[in-house]
Amino acid sequence: MMAHKEFIPKISGELPEKGEFTWQSPSNIALVKYWGKKENQIPANPSVSFTLSNCHSITTVKFSKKETSEKVAFDFYFEGQKKDDFNPKIEKFLERISEYTPYLKAYFLEIHSENSFPHSSGIASSASGMSALALNIMSIEREINPNMDDEFFHLKSSFLARLGSGSASRSIEGPLVEWGKHNEFETSSDLFGIKYPHTLHEVFKTYRDTILLVDKGEKTVSSTVGHGLMHGNPFAEARFQQAHDNLSKLVPVLESGELDKFIEIVESEALSLHAVMLSSIPYFILMKPNTLQIIEKIWAFRKETNIPVCFTLDAGANVHMLYPQEFEEKVLELIKNELVAYCQNGHYICDKIGNGAKML
């Protein structure tokens, strides 16, 4: 079992003068949701997610040595524009990881990032953005310690990404990633995500996720605030236990490809996530009327056609429609004919299960 101390590097020898790396890192969609956390981004319950493919961030980090090495200095550019309002979040992240990345103090970082999807639209942009940044930082570390193996590289990237955004720990690898200590997963840890270690039925390897963009605006309550409200939530303990139980139930389902059970667990998880938001003090609602309209339509369509399409939700109003590849044509027909009317400006994103981040 790896402890956080094992991620403190031993730096010997000269640091490189300058360099540049670019990583493309995906978003992910949780099947079993993580909501509620302890200090240092430790999850209150384990989670498992599908890694996406088309929804991703591309981040370039240019690093060059500077004269003083008191703290990390950086400039951040988002989609080509200098964005100082992102600085506090990045600063906090670099501060949190400083013990594990002491070499960064020697550098000035120029960070350029862009997303393939609307920022803050309830698609986890912090997951793809923070994981891409963590991977770039680890590429710098690997330059200093060239003997680092891939397994350690991935684990530490996930470990660092978690300190920026919990769900980012699940965006390093694919097609499925588990994060958080759980009995069914021997190497699982609260410190990083692990590639799903059990048998995965063929049907899930080409699963589709079509994301209906109900609301592309900023969320009324940020995820950070929402997680914090679990501390006083009367249903918190039951919810954490439910996530543990659902993850146990999901293991045989992911192996057998039993889609009825898969749908039941995934939809129940999505609704439980929003139920704890409704029962927080202060309480809040991130769903919109159109979210509910879409859910009702999916249920009616499934009953009518027996096509195993289900929904899941993140901490936002958008609806992720999950279904096997073979039903893609029929599901897209439903979206074009009936569901697009509930999407903001008729927008939706066609995505599928992916294999994790890649260096460009």
Short mmCIF file of C-alpha atoms in Angstrom, two decimals:
data_model
loop_
_atom_site.label_atom_id
_atom_site.label_comp_id
_atom_site.label_asym_id
_atom_site.label_seq_id
_atom_site.Cartn_x
_atom_site.Cartn_y
_atom_site.Cartn_z
CA MET A 1 0.00 0.00 0.00
CA MET A 2 1.63 3.24 -1.13
CA ALA A 3 1.84 6.12 1.32
CA HIS A 4 2.07 9.76 0.32
CA LYS A 5 5.70 9.92 1.52
CA GLU A 6 6.66 7.65 -1.39
CA PHE A 7 5.75 10.47 -3.78
CA ILE A 8 8.38 12.85 -2.36
CA PRO A 9 11.17 12.69 -4.97
CA LYS A 10 14.87 12.38 -4.32
CA ILE A 11 16.42 14.90 -6.67
CA SER A 12 20.06 14.39 -7.51
CA GLY A 13 21.99 15.99 -10.32
CA GLU A 14 21.32 18.98 -12.53
CA LEU A 15 17.83 20.24 -13.35
CA PRO A 16 17.15 20.80 -17.06
CA GLU A 17 17.37 24.47 -18.13
CA LYS A 18 14.09 24.54 -20.03
CA GLY A 19 11.63 22.42 -21.95
CA GLU A 20 8.05 21.97 -23.06
CA PHE A 21 5.42 19.21 -22.85
CA THR A 22 1.85 18.84 -24.10
CA TRP A 23 -0.75 16.40 -22.80
CA GLN A 24 -4.32 15.68 -23.84
CA SER A 25 -6.34 14.46 -20.90
CA PRO A 26 -10.00 13.40 -20.90
CA SER A 27 -12.94 14.15 -18.71
CA ASN A 28 -14.70 11.21 -17.04
CA ILE A 29 -18.21 10.33 -15.94
CA ALA A 30 -18.69 8.58 -12.60
CA LEU A 31 -20.96 5.54 -12.44
CA VAL A 32 -20.65 5.36 -8.66
CA LYS A 33 -20.44 8.97 -7.48
CA TYR A 34 -17.99 10.61 -5.11
CA TRP A 35 -19.62 13.37 -3.06
CA GLY A 36 -18.15 14.54 0.21
CA LYS A 37 -14.50 14.71 1.14
CA LYS A 38 -12.14 14.86 4.08
CA GLU A 39 -9.03 17.01 4.44
CA ASN A 40 -6.45 17.00 1.61
CA GLN A 41 -8.91 15.90 -1.05
CA ILE A 42 -9.50 12.48 0.52
CA PRO A 43 -12.85 11.06 -0.68
CA ALA A 44 -15.54 10.19 1.85
CA ASN A 45 -16.50 7.23 -0.35
CA PRO A 46 -15.00 5.27 -3.26
CA SER A 47 -16.11 5.88 -6.85
CA VAL A 48 -15.67 4.40 -10.32
CA SER A 49 -15.90 6.19 -13.66
CA PHE A 50 -15.90 5.71 -17.40
CA THR A 51 -13.06 7.63 -19.02
CA LEU A 52 -14.34 9.73 -21.92
CA SER A 53 -12.68 10.31 -25.28
CA ASN A 54 -13.90 13.45 -27.09
CA CYS A 55 -14.33 15.69 -24.02
CA HIS A 56 -10.76 16.58 -23.16
CA SER A 57 -8.33 19.34 -22.26
CA ILE A 58 -5.08 19.94 -24.13
CA THR A 59 -2.47 21.58 -21.91
CA THR A 60 1.04 22.71 -22.78
CA VAL A 61 3.57 23.62 -20.09
CA LYS A 62 6.73 25.52 -21.08
CA PHE A 63 9.25 25.62 -18.24
CA SER A 64 12.42 27.68 -17.93
CA LYS A 65 14.83 28.18 -15.03
CA LYS A 66 14.55 31.43 -13.09
CA GLU A 67 16.96 33.22 -10.77
CA THR A 68 15.28 32.82 -7.37
CA SER A 69 13.68 29.59 -6.24
CA GLU A 70 11.38 30.72 -3.43
CA LYS A 71 8.11 29.70 -5.04
CA VAL A 72 6.70 28.58 -8.36
CA ALA A 73 5.94 31.41 -10.77
CA PHE A 74 3.55 30.95 -13.70
CA ASP A 75 1.35 32.57 -16.30
CA PHE A 76 -1.88 30.87 -17.35
CA TYR A 77 -3.50 31.15 -20.77
CA PHE A 78 -6.91 29.66 -21.52
CA GLU A 79 -7.82 29.26 -25.19
CA GLY A 80 -5.10 31.72 -26.17
CA GLN A 81 -6.05 34.47 -23.68
CA LYS A 82 -4.15 35.28 -20.50
CA LYS A 83 -6.57 34.35 -17.69
CA ASP A 84 -5.60 35.72 -14.30
CA ASP A 85 -8.91 34.71 -12.70
CA PHE A 86 -7.76 31.06 -12.92
CA ASN A 87 -4.56 31.90 -11.02
CA PRO A 88 -5.82 31.39 -7.44
CA LYS A 89 -6.95 27.83 -8.25
CA ILE A 90 -3.63 26.96 -9.91
CA GLU A 91 -1.68 28.67 -7.13
CA LYS A 92 -3.53 26.63 -4.51
CA PHE A 93 -2.84 23.46 -6.49
CA LEU A 94 0.89 24.21 -6.84
CA GLU A 95 1.03 24.97 -3.11
CA ARG A 96 -0.67 21.66 -2.24
CA ILE A 97 1.72 19.64 -4.39
CA SER A 98 4.90 21.58 -3.47
CA GLU A 99 6.11 18.91 -1.02
CA TYR A 100 5.95 16.33 -3.84
CA THR A 101 7.32 18.59 -6.62
CA PRO A 102 10.12 20.67 -5.01
CA TYR A 103 11.89 21.01 -8.39
CA LEU A 104 9.09 23.29 -9.68
CA LYS A 105 10.37 26.16 -7.53
CA ALA A 106 13.35 26.47 -9.86
CA TYR A 107 11.11 27.27 -12.84
CA PHE A 108 8.86 29.81 -14.42
CA LEU A 109 5.91 27.95 -15.99
CA GLU A 110 3.91 29.15 -18.96
CA ILE A 111 0.69 27.12 -18.98
CA HIS A 112 -1.57 27.04 -22.06
CA SER A 113 -4.85 25.13 -21.86
CA GLU A 114 -7.91 24.60 -24.02
CA ASN A 115 -11.01 22.43 -23.81
CA SER A 116 -12.92 20.56 -26.50
CA PHE A 117 -16.17 21.41 -24.62
CA PRO A 118 -17.69 24.45 -22.86
CA HIS A 119 -15.92 25.33 -19.59
CA SER A 120 -17.99 25.03 -16.37
CA SER A 121 -20.87 23.41 -18.20
CA GLY A 122 -21.23 20.54 -15.77
CA ILE A 123 -18.78 18.48 -17.82
CA ALA A 124 -15.89 17.92 -15.46
CA SER A 125 -13.44 20.45 -16.91
CA SER A 126 -11.49 20.50 -13.64
CA ALA A 127 -10.94 16.74 -14.08
CA SER A 128 -9.46 17.02 -17.56
CA GLY A 129 -7.65 20.32 -16.90
CA MET A 130 -6.02 19.34 -13.60
CA SER A 131 -5.04 15.87 -14.81
CA ALA A 132 -3.43 17.36 -17.95
CA LEU A 133 -1.47 19.82 -15.77
CA ALA A 134 -0.38 17.04 -13.40
CA LEU A 135 0.83 14.91 -16.34
CA ASN A 136 2.92 17.81 -17.67
CA ILE A 137 4.47 18.30 -14.22
CA MET A 138 5.26 14.58 -14.03
CA SER A 139 6.89 14.80 -17.47
CA ILE A 140 9.24 17.42 -16.01
CA GLU A 141 9.96 15.08 -13.09
CA ARG A 142 10.63 12.19 -15.44
CA GLU A 143 13.12 14.40 -17.29
CA ILE A 144 14.96 14.76 -13.94
CA ASN A 145 14.53 11.06 -12.99
CA PRO A 146 14.58 9.24 -16.37
CA ASN A 147 14.44 5.80 -14.74
CA MET A 148 10.86 6.31 -13.56
CA ASP A 149 8.59 3.48 -14.76
CA ASP A 150 5.15 4.00 -16.30
CA GLU A 151 3.26 2.59 -13.34
CA PHE A 152 4.78 5.07 -10.91
CA PHE A 153 4.36 7.87 -13.47
CA HIS A 154 0.60 7.15 -13.72
CA LEU A 155 0.08 6.71 -9.97
CA LYS A 156 1.89 9.91 -9.06
CA SER A 157 0.12 11.83 -11.86
CA SER A 158 -3.21 10.66 -10.40
CA PHE A 159 -2.00 11.50 -6.88
CA LEU A 160 -1.06 15.07 -7.92
CA ALA A 161 -4.20 15.55 -10.02
CA ARG A 162 -6.35 14.61 -7.00
CA LEU A 163 -4.85 17.53 -5.07
CA GLY A 164 -6.21 19.85 -7.76
CA SER A 165 -9.60 18.20 -8.24
CA GLY A 166 -10.73 14.90 -6.74
CA SER A 167 -12.29 13.58 -9.94
CA ALA A 168 -9.11 14.47 -11.88
CA SER A 169 -7.48 11.45 -10.21
CA ARG A 170 -9.76 9.32 -12.43
CA SER A 171 -8.76 10.97 -15.74
CA ILE A 172 -5.25 9.56 -16.19
CA GLU A 173 -6.08 6.08 -17.49
CA GLY A 174 -9.04 4.25 -19.02
CA PRO A 175 -11.48 2.78 -19.90
CA LEU A 176 -12.60 2.56 -16.26
CA VAL A 177 -10.91 3.93 -13.16
CA GLU A 178 -11.64 3.24 -9.48
CA TRP A 179 -10.66 5.74 -6.78
CA GLY A 180 -10.97 5.34 -3.01
CA LYS A 181 -10.33 2.49 -0.61
CA HIS A 182 -12.70 -0.44 -1.21
CA ASN A 183 -12.54 -4.11 -0.21
CA GLU A 184 -13.16 -5.44 -3.73
CA PHE A 185 -10.10 -3.56 -5.02
CA GLU A 186 -6.90 -4.80 -3.43
CA THR A 187 -4.64 -1.97 -4.62
CA SER A 188 -7.27 0.78 -4.24
CA SER A 189 -6.32 3.92 -2.37
CA ASP A 190 -7.79 7.23 -1.27
CA LEU A 191 -4.61 8.86 -2.61
CA PHE A 192 -4.96 8.03 -6.33
CA GLY A 193 -7.13 6.32 -8.91
CA ILE A 194 -6.32 2.86 -10.27
CA LYS A 195 -7.13 1.31 -13.64
CA TYR A 196 -10.16 -0.95 -13.11
CA PRO A 197 -8.55 -4.30 -12.24
CA HIS A 198 -11.45 -6.73 -12.78
CA THR A 199 -12.89 -8.34 -15.91
CA LEU A 200 -14.82 -5.93 -18.11
CA HIS A 201 -17.50 -7.31 -20.45
CA GLU A 202 -17.01 -6.52 -24.16
CA VAL A 203 -20.22 -4.45 -24.29
CA PHE A 204 -18.73 -1.77 -22.00
CA LYS A 205 -15.52 -1.36 -23.98
CA THR A 206 -17.33 0.53 -26.75
CA TYR A 207 -20.03 2.18 -24.63
CA ARG A 208 -21.36 5.53 -25.80
CA ASP A 209 -22.00 8.67 -23.74
CA THR A 210 -24.04 11.37 -25.44
CA ILE A 211 -24.09 14.49 -23.27
CA LEU A 212 -27.20 16.67 -23.52
CA LEU A 213 -26.20 20.23 -22.63
CA VAL A 214 -29.22 21.47 -20.73
CA ASP A 215 -27.41 24.41 -19.20
CA LYS A 216 -24.01 25.67 -20.30
CA GLY A 217 -23.77 28.44 -17.69
CA GLU A 218 -21.76 28.44 -14.46
CA LYS A 219 -23.20 26.17 -11.78
CA THR A 220 -25.08 27.98 -8.98
CA VAL A 221 -23.15 26.00 -6.35
CA SER A 222 -19.58 24.90 -7.02
CA SER A 223 -18.60 21.29 -6.43
CA THR A 224 -16.16 22.36 -3.70
CA VAL A 225 -18.97 24.03 -1.73
CA GLY A 226 -21.30 21.09 -2.41
CA HIS A 227 -18.78 18.56 -1.10
CA GLY A 228 -18.35 20.65 2.05
CA LEU A 229 -22.10 20.60 2.74
CA MET A 230 -21.94 16.82 3.23
CA HIS A 231 -20.39 17.46 6.67
CA GLY A 232 -23.72 18.37 8.22
CA ASN A 233 -25.94 16.32 5.95
CA PRO A 234 -28.23 13.98 7.95
CA PHE A 235 -28.05 11.33 5.20
CA ALA A 236 -24.27 11.50 4.65
CA GLU A 237 -23.31 8.22 6.37
CA ALA A 238 -26.05 6.27 4.61
CA ARG A 239 -24.96 7.77 1.30
CA PHE A 240 -21.30 6.80 1.82
CA GLN A 241 -22.39 3.24 2.67
CA GLN A 242 -24.66 3.14 -0.38
CA ALA A 243 -21.71 4.06 -2.64
CA HIS A 244 -19.62 1.24 -1.11
CA ASP A 245 -22.47 -1.24 -1.63
CA ASN A 246 -23.19 -0.11 -5.19
CA LEU A 247 -19.53 -0.44 -6.12
CA SER A 248 -19.58 -4.03 -4.80
CA LYS A 249 -22.75 -4.75 -6.81
CA LEU A 250 -21.27 -3.20 -9.95
CA VAL A 251 -18.23 -5.53 -10.10
CA PRO A 252 -20.17 -8.70 -11.18
CA VAL A 253 -22.40 -6.59 -13.45
CA LEU A 254 -19.42 -5.12 -15.31
CA GLU A 255 -18.13 -8.66 -15.78
CA SER A 256 -21.42 -10.24 -16.92
CA GLY A 257 -22.71 -7.35 -19.03
CA GLU A 258 -26.09 -7.57 -17.29
CA LEU A 259 -27.45 -4.24 -18.54
CA ASP A 260 -30.67 -4.15 -16.47
CA LYS A 261 -28.64 -4.26 -13.24
CA PHE A 262 -26.12 -1.76 -14.67
CA ILE A 263 -28.93 0.70 -15.44
CA GLU A 264 -30.49 0.31 -11.99
CA ILE A 265 -27.20 1.02 -10.17
CA VAL A 266 -26.12 3.90 -12.41
CA GLU A 267 -29.45 5.76 -12.37
CA SER A 268 -29.89 5.23 -8.64
CA GLU A 269 -26.40 6.67 -8.04
CA ALA A 270 -27.19 9.77 -10.12
CA LEU A 271 -30.45 10.41 -8.26
CA SER A 272 -28.81 9.78 -4.86
CA LEU A 273 -26.16 12.37 -5.68
CA HIS A 274 -28.84 14.98 -6.33
CA ALA A 275 -30.89 13.81 -3.34
CA VAL A 276 -28.06 14.69 -0.95
CA MET A 277 -27.90 18.14 -2.56
CA LEU A 278 -31.62 18.56 -1.88
CA SER A 279 -31.09 17.54 1.75
CA SER A 280 -28.02 19.71 2.50
CA ILE A 281 -28.29 22.84 4.62
CA PRO A 282 -28.27 25.20 2.77
CA TYR A 283 -30.09 23.00 0.22
CA PHE A 284 -29.66 23.52 -3.49
CA ILE A 285 -30.90 22.14 -6.81
CA LEU A 286 -28.56 21.75 -9.77
CA MET A 287 -31.10 19.99 -12.01
CA LYS A 288 -33.26 22.12 -14.28
CA PRO A 289 -36.84 21.46 -15.44
CA ASN A 290 -35.41 20.24 -18.78
CA THR A 291 -33.19 17.73 -16.94
CA LEU A 292 -36.32 16.07 -15.56
CA GLN A 293 -38.11 16.20 -18.92
CA ILE A 294 -35.18 14.36 -20.53
CA ILE A 295 -35.09 11.72 -17.77
CA GLU A 296 -38.84 11.04 -18.22
CA LYS A 297 -38.36 10.74 -21.99
CA ILE A 298 -35.45 8.29 -21.57
CA TRP A 299 -37.57 6.14 -19.24
CA ALA A 300 -40.50 6.15 -21.69
CA PHE A 301 -38.23 5.32 -24.64
CA ARG A 302 -36.59 2.44 -22.73
CA LYS A 303 -39.95 0.98 -21.74
CA GLU A 304 -41.29 1.26 -25.27
CA THR A 305 -38.27 -0.10 -27.18
CA ASN A 306 -36.39 -2.24 -24.63
CA ILE A 307 -33.23 -0.42 -25.73
CA PRO A 308 -30.88 -0.39 -22.69
CA VAL A 309 -30.15 3.34 -22.60
CA CYS A 310 -29.80 5.00 -19.21
CA PHE A 311 -28.93 8.41 -17.84
CA THR A 312 -26.46 9.65 -15.32
CA LEU A 313 -25.83 13.14 -13.97
CA ASP A 314 -22.81 14.91 -12.63
CA ALA A 315 -23.03 17.87 -10.24
CA GLY A 316 -24.97 19.89 -12.80
CA ALA A 317 -28.02 19.99 -15.05
CA ASN A 318 -26.62 18.14 -18.06
CA VAL A 319 -27.71 14.60 -18.83
CA HIS A 320 -25.25 11.88 -19.86
CA MET A 321 -26.99 9.17 -21.90
CA LEU A 322 -25.09 5.88 -21.60
CA TYR A 323 -25.78 3.02 -24.00
CA PRO A 324 -24.11 0.20 -25.98
CA GLN A 325 -22.62 1.13 -29.35
CA GLU A 326 -25.03 -1.11 -31.29
CA PHE A 327 -27.97 1.17 -30.39
CA GLU A 328 -26.24 4.40 -31.36
CA GLU A 329 -28.36 5.07 -34.44
CA LYS A 330 -31.67 4.63 -32.62
CA VAL A 331 -30.59 6.69 -29.61
CA LEU A 332 -29.33 9.55 -31.80
CA GLU A 333 -32.67 9.45 -33.62
CA LEU A 334 -34.47 9.90 -30.28
CA ILE A 335 -32.16 12.80 -29.41
CA LYS A 336 -32.69 14.58 -32.75
CA ASN A 337 -36.45 14.00 -32.79
CA GLU A 338 -37.35 14.61 -29.15
CA LEU A 339 -34.55 15.54 -26.77
CA VAL A 340 -32.70 18.27 -28.64
CA ALA A 341 -35.59 20.62 -27.81
CA TYR A 342 -34.56 20.46 -24.13
CA CYS A 343 -30.88 21.27 -24.82
CA GLN A 344 -29.55 24.82 -24.63
CA ASN A 345 -29.26 26.03 -28.25
CA GLY A 346 -29.88 22.42 -29.30
CA HIS A 347 -26.38 21.43 -28.25
CA TYR A 348 -25.23 17.94 -27.34
CA ILE A 349 -21.87 16.15 -27.47
CA CYS A 350 -21.35 12.62 -28.79
CA ASP A 351 -18.69 10.87 -26.76
CA LYS A 352 -17.55 7.35 -26.06
CA ILE A 353 -15.39 5.38 -23.67
CA GLY A 354 -11.70 6.23 -24.05
CA ASN A 355 -8.33 4.92 -22.94
CA GLY A 356 -7.04 7.82 -20.90
CA ALA A 357 -4.57 10.65 -21.36
CA LYS A 358 -1.92 10.83 -24.04
CA MET A 359 1.16 12.90 -24.65
CA LEU A 360 1.03 14.96 -27.84
#
